[in-house]
PDB file of C-alpha atoms in Angstrom:
ATOM      1  CA  UNK A 255     -43.188 -10.948 -22.236  1.00 57.00           C
ATOM      2  CA  UNK A 256     -45.405  -8.585 -24.244  1.00 66.00           C
ATOM      3  CA  UNK A 257     -44.409  -5.226 -25.733  1.00 72.00           C
ATOM      4  CA  UNK A 258     -45.748  -3.250 -22.785  1.00 69.00           C
ATOM      5  CA  UNK A 259     -43.723  -5.290 -20.300  1.00 69.00           C
ATOM      6  CA  UNK A 260     -40.580  -4.958 -22.400  1.00 75.00           C
ATOM      7  CA  UNK A 261     -41.058  -1.206 -22.716  1.00 79.00           C
ATOM      8  CA  UNK A 262     -41.670  -0.728 -18.995  1.00 77.00           C
ATOM      9  CA  UNK A 263     -38.749  -2.928 -18.066  1.00 79.00           C
ATOM     10  CA  UNK A 264     -36.500  -1.117 -20.534  1.00 83.00           C
ATOM     11  CA  UNK A 265     -37.423   2.317 -19.198  1.00 85.00           C
ATOM     12  CA  UNK A 266     -37.061   1.293 -15.552  1.00 87.00           C
ATOM     13  CA  UNK A 267     -33.777  -0.486 -16.271  1.00 88.00           C
ATOM     14  CA  UNK A 268     -32.405   2.630 -17.942  1.00 90.00           C
ATOM     15  CA  UNK A 269     -33.440   4.826 -15.025  1.00 90.00           C
ATOM     16  CA  UNK A 270     -31.988   2.327 -12.553  1.00 91.00           C
ATOM     17  CA  UNK A 271     -28.629   2.070 -14.330  1.00 91.00           C
ATOM     18  CA  UNK A 272     -28.247   5.830 -14.717  1.00 92.00           C
ATOM     19  CA  UNK A 273     -29.290   6.544 -11.124  1.00 91.00           C
ATOM     20  CA  UNK A 274     -27.048   3.818  -9.745  1.00 91.00           C
ATOM     21  CA  UNK A 275     -23.942   4.924 -11.622  1.00 90.00           C
ATOM     22  CA  UNK A 276     -24.461   8.597 -10.780  1.00 90.00           C
ATOM     23  CA  UNK A 277     -25.159   7.839  -7.128  1.00 89.00           C
ATOM     24  CA  UNK A 278     -22.169   5.598  -6.496  1.00 88.00           C
ATOM     25  CA  UNK A 279     -19.881   7.801  -8.572  1.00 85.00           C
ATOM     26  CA  UNK A 280     -20.659  10.973  -6.663  1.00 81.00           C
ATOM     27  CA  UNK A 281     -21.755   9.711  -3.238  1.00 73.00           C
ATOM     28  CA  UNK A 282     -18.335  10.212  -1.650  1.00 60.00           C
ATOM     29  CA  UNK A 283     -17.094   7.275  -3.704  1.00 60.00           C
ATOM     30  CA  UNK A 284     -13.549   7.379  -2.354  1.00 60.00           C
ATOM     31  CA  UNK A 285     -14.791   7.077   1.214  1.00 69.00           C
ATOM     32  CA  UNK A 286     -17.386   4.510   0.181  1.00 75.00           C
ATOM     33  CA  UNK A 287     -14.755   2.080  -1.090  1.00 80.00           C
ATOM     34  CA  UNK A 288     -12.254   2.658   1.732  1.00 81.00           C
ATOM     35  CA  UNK A 289     -14.005  -0.044   3.760  1.00 81.00           C
ATOM     36  CA  UNK A 290     -13.133  -2.630   1.108  1.00 84.00           C
ATOM     37  CA  UNK A 291      -9.395  -2.371   1.746  1.00 81.00           C
ATOM     38  CA  UNK A 292      -8.616  -2.575  -1.949  1.00 85.00           C
ATOM     39  CA  UNK A 293      -5.187  -4.088  -2.576  1.00 84.00           C
ATOM     40  CA  UNK A 294      -2.824  -3.503  -5.456  1.00 84.00           C
ATOM     41  CA  UNK A 295      -2.553  -6.076  -8.206  1.00 83.00           C
ATOM     42  CA  UNK A 296       0.862  -7.153  -6.944  1.00 83.00           C
ATOM     43  CA  UNK A 297      -0.711  -8.205  -3.639  1.00 85.00           C
ATOM     44  CA  UNK A 298      -3.937  -9.584  -5.093  1.00 88.00           C
ATOM     45  CA  UNK A 299      -2.883 -13.228  -5.164  1.00 89.00           C
ATOM     46  CA  UNK A 300      -1.982 -13.119  -1.473  1.00 88.00           C
ATOM     47  CA  UNK A 301      -5.284 -11.437  -0.613  1.00 87.00           C
ATOM     48  CA  UNK A 302      -7.234 -14.045  -2.569  1.00 90.00           C
ATOM     49  CA  UNK A 303      -5.274 -16.872  -0.937  1.00 90.00           C
ATOM     50  CA  UNK A 304      -6.354 -15.627   2.482  1.00 87.00           C
ATOM     51  CA  UNK A 305      -9.979 -16.233   1.481  1.00 89.00           C
ATOM     52  CA  UNK A 306      -9.504 -19.883   0.643  1.00 90.00           C
ATOM     53  CA  UNK A 307      -9.484 -21.298   4.168  1.00 88.00           C
ATOM     54  CA  UNK A 308     -12.765 -19.655   5.224  1.00 89.00           C
ATOM     55  CA  UNK A 309     -16.403 -20.087   4.226  1.00 92.00           C
ATOM     56  CA  UNK A 310     -17.655 -17.709   1.538  1.00 91.00           C
ATOM     57  CA  UNK A 311     -14.285 -18.063  -0.156  1.00 93.00           C
ATOM     58  CA  UNK A 312     -15.685 -17.520  -3.647  1.00 95.00           C
ATOM     59  CA  UNK A 313     -17.666 -14.405  -2.716  1.00 94.00           C
ATOM     60  CA  UNK A 314     -14.713 -12.886  -0.854  1.00 93.00           C
ATOM     61  CA  UNK A 315     -12.131 -13.780  -3.504  1.00 94.00           C
ATOM     62  CA  UNK A 316     -14.344 -12.496  -6.295  1.00 94.00           C
ATOM     63  CA  UNK A 317     -14.999  -9.251  -4.430  1.00 93.00           C
ATOM     64  CA  UNK A 318     -11.301  -8.631  -3.801  1.00 92.00           C
ATOM     65  CA  UNK A 319     -10.434  -9.372  -7.421  1.00 94.00           C
ATOM     66  CA  UNK A 320     -13.111  -7.169  -8.967  1.00 94.00           C
ATOM     67  CA  UNK A 321     -12.453  -4.297  -6.572  1.00 92.00           C
ATOM     68  CA  UNK A 322      -8.696  -4.430  -7.149  1.00 91.00           C
ATOM     69  CA  UNK A 323      -9.194  -4.349 -10.903  1.00 91.00           C
ATOM     70  CA  UNK A 324     -11.865  -1.659 -11.167  1.00 90.00           C
ATOM     71  CA  UNK A 325     -11.806   0.703  -8.177  1.00 86.00           C
ATOM     72  CA  UNK A 326      -8.282   2.091  -8.819  1.00 84.00           C
ATOM     73  CA  UNK A 327      -9.323   3.110 -12.344  1.00 84.00           C
ATOM     74  CA  UNK A 328     -12.586   4.706 -11.221  1.00 81.00           C
ATOM     75  CA  UNK A 329     -14.801   1.772 -12.109  1.00 87.00           C
ATOM     76  CA  UNK A 330     -16.299   1.179  -8.670  1.00 87.00           C
ATOM     77  CA  UNK A 331     -19.672   2.710  -9.522  1.00 89.00           C
ATOM     78  CA  UNK A 332     -19.922   0.685 -12.721  1.00 92.00           C
ATOM     79  CA  UNK A 333     -18.982  -2.495 -10.846  1.00 93.00           C
ATOM     80  CA  UNK A 334     -21.703  -2.005  -8.241  1.00 93.00           C
ATOM     81  CA  UNK A 335     -24.255  -1.182 -10.919  1.00 94.00           C
ATOM     82  CA  UNK A 336     -23.483  -4.349 -12.883  1.00 95.00           C
ATOM     83  CA  UNK A 337     -23.657  -6.540  -9.775  1.00 96.00           C
ATOM     84  CA  UNK A 338     -26.965  -5.016  -8.674  1.00 96.00           C
ATOM     85  CA  UNK A 339     -28.290  -5.467 -12.211  1.00 95.00           C
ATOM     86  CA  UNK A 340     -27.256  -9.117 -12.089  1.00 96.00           C
ATOM     87  CA  UNK A 341     -29.030  -9.551  -8.767  1.00 96.00           C
ATOM     88  CA  UNK A 342     -32.149  -7.908 -10.197  1.00 95.00           C
ATOM     89  CA  UNK A 343     -32.100 -10.171 -13.250  1.00 95.00           C
ATOM     90  CA  UNK A 344     -31.641 -13.364 -11.223  1.00 96.00           C
ATOM     91  CA  UNK A 345     -34.436 -12.389  -8.839  1.00 96.00           C
ATOM     92  CA  UNK A 346     -36.726 -11.697 -11.784  1.00 94.00           C
ATOM     93  CA  UNK A 347     -35.978 -15.152 -13.192  1.00 95.00           C
ATOM     94  CA  UNK A 348     -36.723 -16.701  -9.800  1.00 95.00           C
ATOM     95  CA  UNK A 349     -40.015 -14.841  -9.475  1.00 95.00           C
ATOM     96  CA  UNK A 350     -41.019 -16.013 -12.937  1.00 93.00           C
ATOM     97  CA  UNK A 351     -40.373 -19.576 -11.788  1.00 92.00           C
ATOM     98  CA  UNK A 352     -42.770 -18.847  -8.944  1.00 93.00           C
ATOM     99  CA  UNK A 353     -45.307 -17.928 -11.638  1.00 91.00           C
ATOM    100  CA  UNK A 354     -45.375 -14.213 -10.847  1.00 92.00           C
ATOM    101  CA  UNK A 355     -46.972 -12.155 -13.589  1.00 87.00           C
ATOM    102  CA  UNK A 356     -46.197  -8.809 -15.180  1.00 86.00           C
ATOM    103  CA  UNK A 357     -44.910  -7.172 -11.998  1.00 90.00           C
ATOM    104  CA  UNK A 358     -42.107  -9.685 -11.404  1.00 91.00           C
ATOM    105  CA  UNK A 359     -39.394  -7.296 -12.577  1.00 90.00           C
ATOM    106  CA  UNK A 360     -40.567  -4.615 -10.133  1.00 92.00           C
ATOM    107  CA  UNK A 361     -41.005  -6.978  -7.186  1.00 94.00           C
ATOM    108  CA  UNK A 362     -37.458  -8.193  -7.815  1.00 94.00           C
ATOM    109  CA  UNK A 363     -36.187  -4.661  -7.290  1.00 94.00           C
ATOM    110  CA  UNK A 364     -37.195  -4.490  -3.622  1.00 94.00           C
ATOM    111  CA  UNK A 365     -34.248  -6.536  -2.266  1.00 94.00           C
ATOM    112  CA  UNK A 366     -31.957  -4.755  -4.737  1.00 95.00           C
ATOM    113  CA  UNK A 367     -33.124  -1.349  -3.500  1.00 92.00           C
ATOM    114  CA  UNK A 368     -32.378  -2.428   0.056  1.00 91.00           C
ATOM    115  CA  UNK A 369     -28.978  -3.717  -1.071  1.00 91.00           C
ATOM    116  CA  UNK A 370     -28.242  -0.359  -2.693  1.00 91.00           C
ATOM    117  CA  UNK A 371     -28.866   1.630   0.458  1.00 88.00           C
ATOM    118  CA  UNK A 372     -27.218  -0.863   2.798  1.00 88.00           C
ATOM    119  CA  UNK A 373     -23.964  -0.689   0.845  1.00 89.00           C
ATOM    120  CA  UNK A 374     -23.624   2.895   2.050  1.00 85.00           C
ATOM    121  CA  UNK A 375     -22.850   1.526   5.500  1.00 84.00           C
ATOM    122  CA  UNK A 376     -19.164   1.172   6.406  1.00 82.00           C
ATOM    123  CA  UNK A 377     -20.038  -2.291   7.759  1.00 82.00           C
ATOM    124  CA  UNK A 378     -21.460  -3.708   4.517  1.00 87.00           C
ATOM    125  CA  UNK A 379     -19.093  -5.045   1.893  1.00 89.00           C
ATOM    126  CA  UNK A 380     -19.241  -6.130  -1.720  1.00 92.00           C
ATOM    127  CA  UNK A 381     -18.607  -9.732  -0.667  1.00 92.00           C
ATOM    128  CA  UNK A 382     -21.982  -9.715   1.084  1.00 91.00           C
ATOM    129  CA  UNK A 383     -23.773  -8.609  -2.085  1.00 93.00           C
ATOM    130  CA  UNK A 384     -21.930 -11.219  -4.125  1.00 95.00           C
ATOM    131  CA  UNK A 385     -22.810 -13.866  -1.537  1.00 94.00           C
ATOM    132  CA  UNK A 386     -26.493 -13.249  -2.138  1.00 94.00           C
ATOM    133  CA  UNK A 387     -26.089 -13.128  -5.923  1.00 96.00           C
ATOM    134  CA  UNK A 388     -24.188 -16.421  -5.922  1.00 96.00           C
ATOM    135  CA  UNK A 389     -26.729 -18.197  -3.743  1.00 96.00           C
ATOM    136  CA  UNK A 390     -29.522 -16.989  -6.026  1.00 96.00           C
ATOM    137  CA  UNK A 391     -27.656 -18.357  -9.049  1.00 97.00           C
ATOM    138  CA  UNK A 392     -27.152 -21.709  -7.318  1.00 97.00           C
ATOM    139  CA  UNK A 393     -30.844 -21.819  -6.465  1.00 96.00           C
ATOM    140  CA  UNK A 394     -31.737 -21.126 -10.106  1.00 95.00           C
ATOM    141  CA  UNK A 395     -29.682 -24.160 -11.020  1.00 94.00           C
ATOM    142  CA  UNK A 396     -31.485 -26.224  -8.393  1.00 95.00           C
ATOM    143  CA  UNK A 397     -34.874 -25.358  -9.885  1.00 93.00           C
ATOM    144  CA  UNK A 398     -33.789 -26.890 -13.196  1.00 93.00           C
ATOM    145  CA  UNK A 399     -33.552 -30.346 -11.610  1.00 92.00           C
ATOM    146  CA  UNK A 400     -36.830 -32.112 -12.298  1.00 88.00           C
ATOM    147  CA  UNK A 401     -36.040 -35.611 -11.093  1.00 90.00           C
ATOM    148  CA  UNK A 402     -37.423 -36.113  -7.576  1.00 88.00           C
ATOM    149  CA  UNK A 403     -34.569 -38.141  -6.124  1.00 91.00           C
ATOM    150  CA  UNK A 404     -31.857 -36.173  -7.878  1.00 94.00           C
ATOM    151  CA  UNK A 405     -33.275 -32.914  -6.542  1.00 92.00           C
ATOM    152  CA  UNK A 406     -33.228 -34.291  -3.000  1.00 93.00           C
ATOM    153  CA  UNK A 407     -29.636 -35.488  -3.279  1.00 94.00           C
ATOM    154  CA  UNK A 408     -28.642 -32.209  -4.890  1.00 95.00           C
ATOM    155  CA  UNK A 409     -30.373 -30.243  -2.147  1.00 94.00           C
ATOM    156  CA  UNK A 410     -28.282 -31.870   0.572  1.00 95.00           C
ATOM    157  CA  UNK A 411     -25.054 -31.685  -1.429  1.00 95.00           C
ATOM    158  CA  UNK A 412     -25.641 -28.031  -2.218  1.00 96.00           C
ATOM    159  CA  UNK A 413     -25.891 -27.181   1.481  1.00 96.00           C
ATOM    160  CA  UNK A 414     -22.188 -27.948   1.865  1.00 95.00           C
ATOM    161  CA  UNK A 415     -21.276 -26.293  -1.422  1.00 96.00           C
ATOM    162  CA  UNK A 416     -23.291 -23.158  -0.713  1.00 96.00           C
ATOM    163  CA  UNK A 417     -21.809 -22.739   2.759  1.00 95.00           C
ATOM    164  CA  UNK A 418     -18.334 -23.090   1.309  1.00 95.00           C
ATOM    165  CA  UNK A 419     -19.020 -20.551  -1.438  1.00 95.00           C
ATOM    166  CA  UNK A 420     -21.136 -17.928   0.342  1.00 94.00           C
ATOM    167  CA  UNK A 421     -21.007 -18.629   4.073  1.00 92.00           C
ATOM    168  CA  UNK A 422     -23.925 -17.374   6.125  1.00 90.00           C
ATOM    169  CA  UNK A 423     -26.136 -16.847   3.063  1.00 92.00           C
ATOM    170  CA  UNK A 424     -26.786 -20.573   3.352  1.00 94.00           C
ATOM    171  CA  UNK A 425     -29.943 -19.682   5.275  1.00 93.00           C
ATOM    172  CA  UNK A 426     -31.524 -17.993   2.257  1.00 94.00           C
ATOM    173  CA  UNK A 427     -30.798 -21.036   0.092  1.00 95.00           C
ATOM    174  CA  UNK A 428     -32.648 -23.280   2.541  1.00 95.00           C
ATOM    175  CA  UNK A 429     -35.609 -20.887   2.649  1.00 94.00           C
ATOM    176  CA  UNK A 430     -35.719 -20.618  -1.144  1.00 95.00           C
ATOM    177  CA  UNK A 431     -35.710 -24.390  -1.562  1.00 95.00           C
ATOM    178  CA  UNK A 432     -38.516 -24.854   0.960  1.00 93.00           C
ATOM    179  CA  UNK A 433     -40.647 -22.137  -0.633  1.00 93.00           C
ATOM    180  CA  UNK A 434     -40.029 -23.540  -4.108  1.00 93.00           C
ATOM    181  CA  UNK A 435     -40.948 -27.049  -3.003  1.00 91.00           C
ATOM    182  CA  UNK A 436     -44.217 -25.696  -1.647  1.00 89.00           C
ATOM    183  CA  UNK A 437     -44.785 -23.705  -4.844  1.00 89.00           C
ATOM    184  CA  UNK A 438     -44.510 -26.721  -7.141  1.00 86.00           C
ATOM    185  CA  UNK A 439     -46.810 -28.743  -4.912  1.00 81.00           C
ATOM    186  CA  UNK A 440     -44.302 -31.187  -3.501  1.00 76.00           C
ATOM    187  CA  UNK A 441     -45.056 -32.542  -0.031  1.00 82.00           C
ATOM    188  CA  UNK A 442     -41.792 -34.172   0.911  1.00 88.00           C
ATOM    189  CA  UNK A 443     -42.080 -33.455   4.607  1.00 90.00           C
ATOM    190  CA  UNK A 444     -39.123 -35.607   5.652  1.00 92.00           C
ATOM    191  CA  UNK A 445     -36.889 -33.966   3.044  1.00 93.00           C
ATOM    192  CA  UNK A 446     -37.996 -30.516   4.160  1.00 93.00           C
ATOM    193  CA  UNK A 447     -37.338 -31.265   7.817  1.00 94.00           C
ATOM    194  CA  UNK A 448     -33.937 -32.836   7.187  1.00 94.00           C
ATOM    195  CA  UNK A 449     -32.923 -30.004   4.868  1.00 94.00           C
ATOM    196  CA  UNK A 450     -33.900 -27.402   7.450  1.00 95.00           C
ATOM    197  CA  UNK A 451     -32.155 -29.217  10.297  1.00 96.00           C
ATOM    198  CA  UNK A 452     -29.004 -29.848   8.267  1.00 95.00           C
ATOM    199  CA  UNK A 453     -28.844 -26.260   7.069  1.00 94.00           C
ATOM    200  CA  UNK A 454     -29.258 -25.037  10.637  1.00 94.00           C
ATOM    201  CA  UNK A 455     -26.558 -27.188  12.233  1.00 95.00           C
ATOM    202  CA  UNK A 456     -24.075 -27.213   9.343  1.00 95.00           C
ATOM    203  CA  UNK A 457     -22.192 -24.037  10.396  1.00 94.00           C
ATOM    204  CA  UNK A 458     -21.882 -25.460  13.915  1.00 93.00           C
ATOM    205  CA  UNK A 459     -20.569 -28.723  12.489  1.00 93.00           C
ATOM    206  CA  UNK A 460     -18.020 -27.012  10.223  1.00 93.00           C
ATOM    207  CA  UNK A 461     -16.805 -24.290  12.576  1.00 92.00           C
ATOM    208  CA  UNK A 462     -13.756 -26.316  13.635  1.00 90.00           C
ATOM    209  CA  UNK A 463     -12.855 -26.973   9.995  1.00 90.00           C
ATOM    210  CA  UNK A 464     -12.680 -23.233   9.340  1.00 91.00           C
ATOM    211  CA  UNK A 465     -11.281 -22.325  12.787  1.00 89.00           C
ATOM    212  CA  UNK A 466     -14.251 -20.108  13.601  1.00 90.00           C
ATOM    213  CA  UNK A 467     -16.224 -19.475  16.746  1.00 90.00           C
ATOM    214  CA  UNK A 468     -19.895 -20.432  16.789  1.00 89.00           C
ATOM    215  CA  UNK A 469     -20.981 -16.833  16.202  1.00 88.00           C
ATOM    216  CA  UNK A 470     -18.515 -16.390  13.343  1.00 89.00           C
ATOM    217  CA  UNK A 471     -19.612 -19.641  11.717  1.00 90.00           C
ATOM    218  CA  UNK A 472     -23.206 -18.416  11.493  1.00 91.00           C
ATOM    219  CA  UNK A 473     -22.351 -14.850  10.445  1.00 89.00           C
ATOM    220  CA  UNK A 474     -19.342 -15.133   8.136  1.00 88.00           C
ATOM    221  CA  UNK A 475     -18.280 -13.213   6.057  1.00 85.00           C
ATOM    222  CA  UNK A 476     -19.617 -10.153   7.911  1.00 76.00           C
ATOM    223  CA  UNK A 477     -20.960 -10.257  11.481  1.00 72.00           C
ATOM    224  CA  UNK A 478     -23.458  -7.432  11.110  1.00 71.00           C
ATOM    225  CA  UNK A 479     -27.206  -7.954  11.459  1.00 75.00           C
ATOM    226  CA  UNK A 480     -28.363  -5.581   8.665  1.00 76.00           C
ATOM    227  CA  UNK A 481     -26.175  -7.569   6.256  1.00 79.00           C
ATOM    228  CA  UNK A 482     -28.871 -10.247   6.409  1.00 85.00           C
ATOM    229  CA  UNK A 483     -31.735  -7.875   5.548  1.00 86.00           C
ATOM    230  CA  UNK A 484     -31.490  -8.107   1.715  1.00 89.00           C
ATOM    231  CA  UNK A 485     -31.639 -11.902   1.946  1.00 89.00           C
ATOM    232  CA  UNK A 486     -34.583 -11.665   4.305  1.00 90.00           C
ATOM    233  CA  UNK A 487     -36.209  -9.257   1.845  1.00 91.00           C
ATOM    234  CA  UNK A 488     -35.904 -11.896  -0.899  1.00 93.00           C
ATOM    235  CA  UNK A 489     -37.714 -14.407   1.291  1.00 91.00           C
ATOM    236  CA  UNK A 490     -40.269 -11.744   2.212  1.00 92.00           C
ATOM    237  CA  UNK A 491     -41.077 -11.036  -1.430  1.00 94.00           C
ATOM    238  CA  UNK A 492     -41.573 -14.747  -2.090  1.00 93.00           C
ATOM    239  CA  UNK A 493     -43.952 -14.976   0.851  1.00 92.00           C
ATOM    240  CA  UNK A 494     -45.952 -11.898  -0.163  1.00 93.00           C
ATOM    241  CA  UNK A 495     -46.473 -13.161  -3.715  1.00 92.00           C
ATOM    242  CA  UNK A 496     -48.429 -16.078  -2.287  1.00 89.00           C
ATOM    243  CA  UNK A 497     -51.357 -13.657  -2.345  1.00 90.00           C
ATOM    244  CA  UNK A 498     -52.851 -14.070  -5.806  1.00 89.00           C
ATOM    245  CA  UNK A 499     -53.828 -10.410  -6.066  1.00 89.00           C
ATOM    246  CA  UNK A 500     -50.180  -9.423  -5.692  1.00 91.00           C
ATOM    247  CA  UNK A 501     -48.810 -12.263  -7.804  1.00 91.00           C
ATOM    248  CA  UNK A 502     -51.106 -11.516 -10.732  1.00 90.00           C
ATOM    249  CA  UNK A 503     -51.151  -7.719 -10.484  1.00 90.00           C
ATOM    250  CA  UNK A 504     -51.141  -6.058 -13.895  1.00 87.00           C
ATOM    251  CA  UNK A 505     -48.353  -3.679 -14.835  1.00 82.00           C
ATOM    252  CA  UNK A 506     -50.265  -0.458 -15.458  1.00 81.00           C
ATOM    253  CA  UNK A 507     -49.573   3.202 -14.761  1.00 80.00           C
ATOM    254  CA  UNK A 508     -51.055   3.044 -11.265  1.00 85.00           C
ATOM    255  CA  UNK A 509     -49.324  -0.128 -10.082  1.00 85.00           C
ATOM    256  CA  UNK A 510     -45.955   0.808 -11.569  1.00 85.00           C
ATOM    257  CA  UNK A 511     -46.155   4.309 -10.073  1.00 85.00           C
ATOM    258  CA  UNK A 512     -46.980   2.997  -6.598  1.00 89.00           C
ATOM    259  CA  UNK A 513     -44.250   0.352  -6.686  1.00 89.00           C
ATOM    260  CA  UNK A 514     -41.708   2.817  -8.057  1.00 87.00           C
ATOM    261  CA  UNK A 515     -42.549   5.245  -5.268  1.00 89.00           C
ATOM    262  CA  UNK A 516     -42.080   2.522  -2.664  1.00 91.00           C
ATOM    263  CA  UNK A 517     -38.751   1.532  -4.198  1.00 90.00           C
ATOM    264  CA  UNK A 518     -37.495   5.121  -4.153  1.00 89.00           C
ATOM    265  CA  UNK A 519     -38.593   5.421  -0.537  1.00 92.00           C
ATOM    266  CA  UNK A 520     -36.710   2.234   0.374  1.00 90.00           C
ATOM    267  CA  UNK A 521     -33.527   3.462  -1.301  1.00 89.00           C
ATOM    268  CA  UNK A 522     -33.680   6.895   0.333  1.00 88.00           C
ATOM    269  CA  UNK A 523     -34.502   5.607   3.812  1.00 89.00           C
ATOM    270  CA  UNK A 524     -31.874   2.880   3.558  1.00 85.00           C
ATOM    271  CA  UNK A 525     -29.217   5.317   2.362  1.00 84.00           C
ATOM    272  CA  UNK A 526     -30.023   7.790   5.124  1.00 84.00           C
ATOM    273  CA  UNK A 527     -29.937   5.103   7.802  1.00 82.00           C
ATOM    274  CA  UNK A 528     -26.666   3.574   6.592  1.00 71.00           C
ATOM    275  CA  UNK A 529     -24.898   6.584   5.103  1.00 66.00           C
ATOM    276  CA  UNK A 530     -21.150   6.642   5.475  1.00 50.00           C
ATOM    277  CA  UNK A 531     -20.213   9.113   8.157  1.00 47.00           C
TER     278      UNK A 531
END
């Protein structure tokens, strides 16, 4: 990363952090966090225990713990900012592994901007954001495996692990793996097909284990269609960067201004469409 990239990323990060904290602190923050059903510390262990017998147990347990610790002391806005920053950082790392150039840090903000606005909906919870962050972290670990056979075995094993940890965000893990395999030039067609089939039928196969209906198994932890949009946006960004002109776009005043304008538009439109009533 050259000096210009570091400077741009530093400035945009500062603006993002300040805007995020101010927004979530003053955007009817009490009402915003009511949907989370924050529990007191004395009841936290019971609330966490309830998460253990369902898919996405880690995302749900982590969300309940962090919310119970920080929201009562006014730290909800800071918590959301840190989690969105983490998501942005992980997405930037992933885009770099897809050989995206100087604009990777801005492209990575598109799903985060959508996440920001979607959280304003009373139907979208912190566990959903954490589900996506966790699956992105798991995928980053997968990309570090260079051995062909080990990566295949890990891919199948991670399907079960990912579903247990993050539930319905399993679909984005499968998509990320397939796109990454194509990116690095692998042509393991049988592996791709089996991975896709297994990832598709796994929730159906495990629904009885978790005592869920078919619909719940594919949608847990939150059965709400827009909850899937940030994950879809991640896949969309990875598809769009297949165009070399976009992948290798230089970070100059014009490109950064256009992308920043689009990001602001996404946040505003998403907030307005999902605003807490």
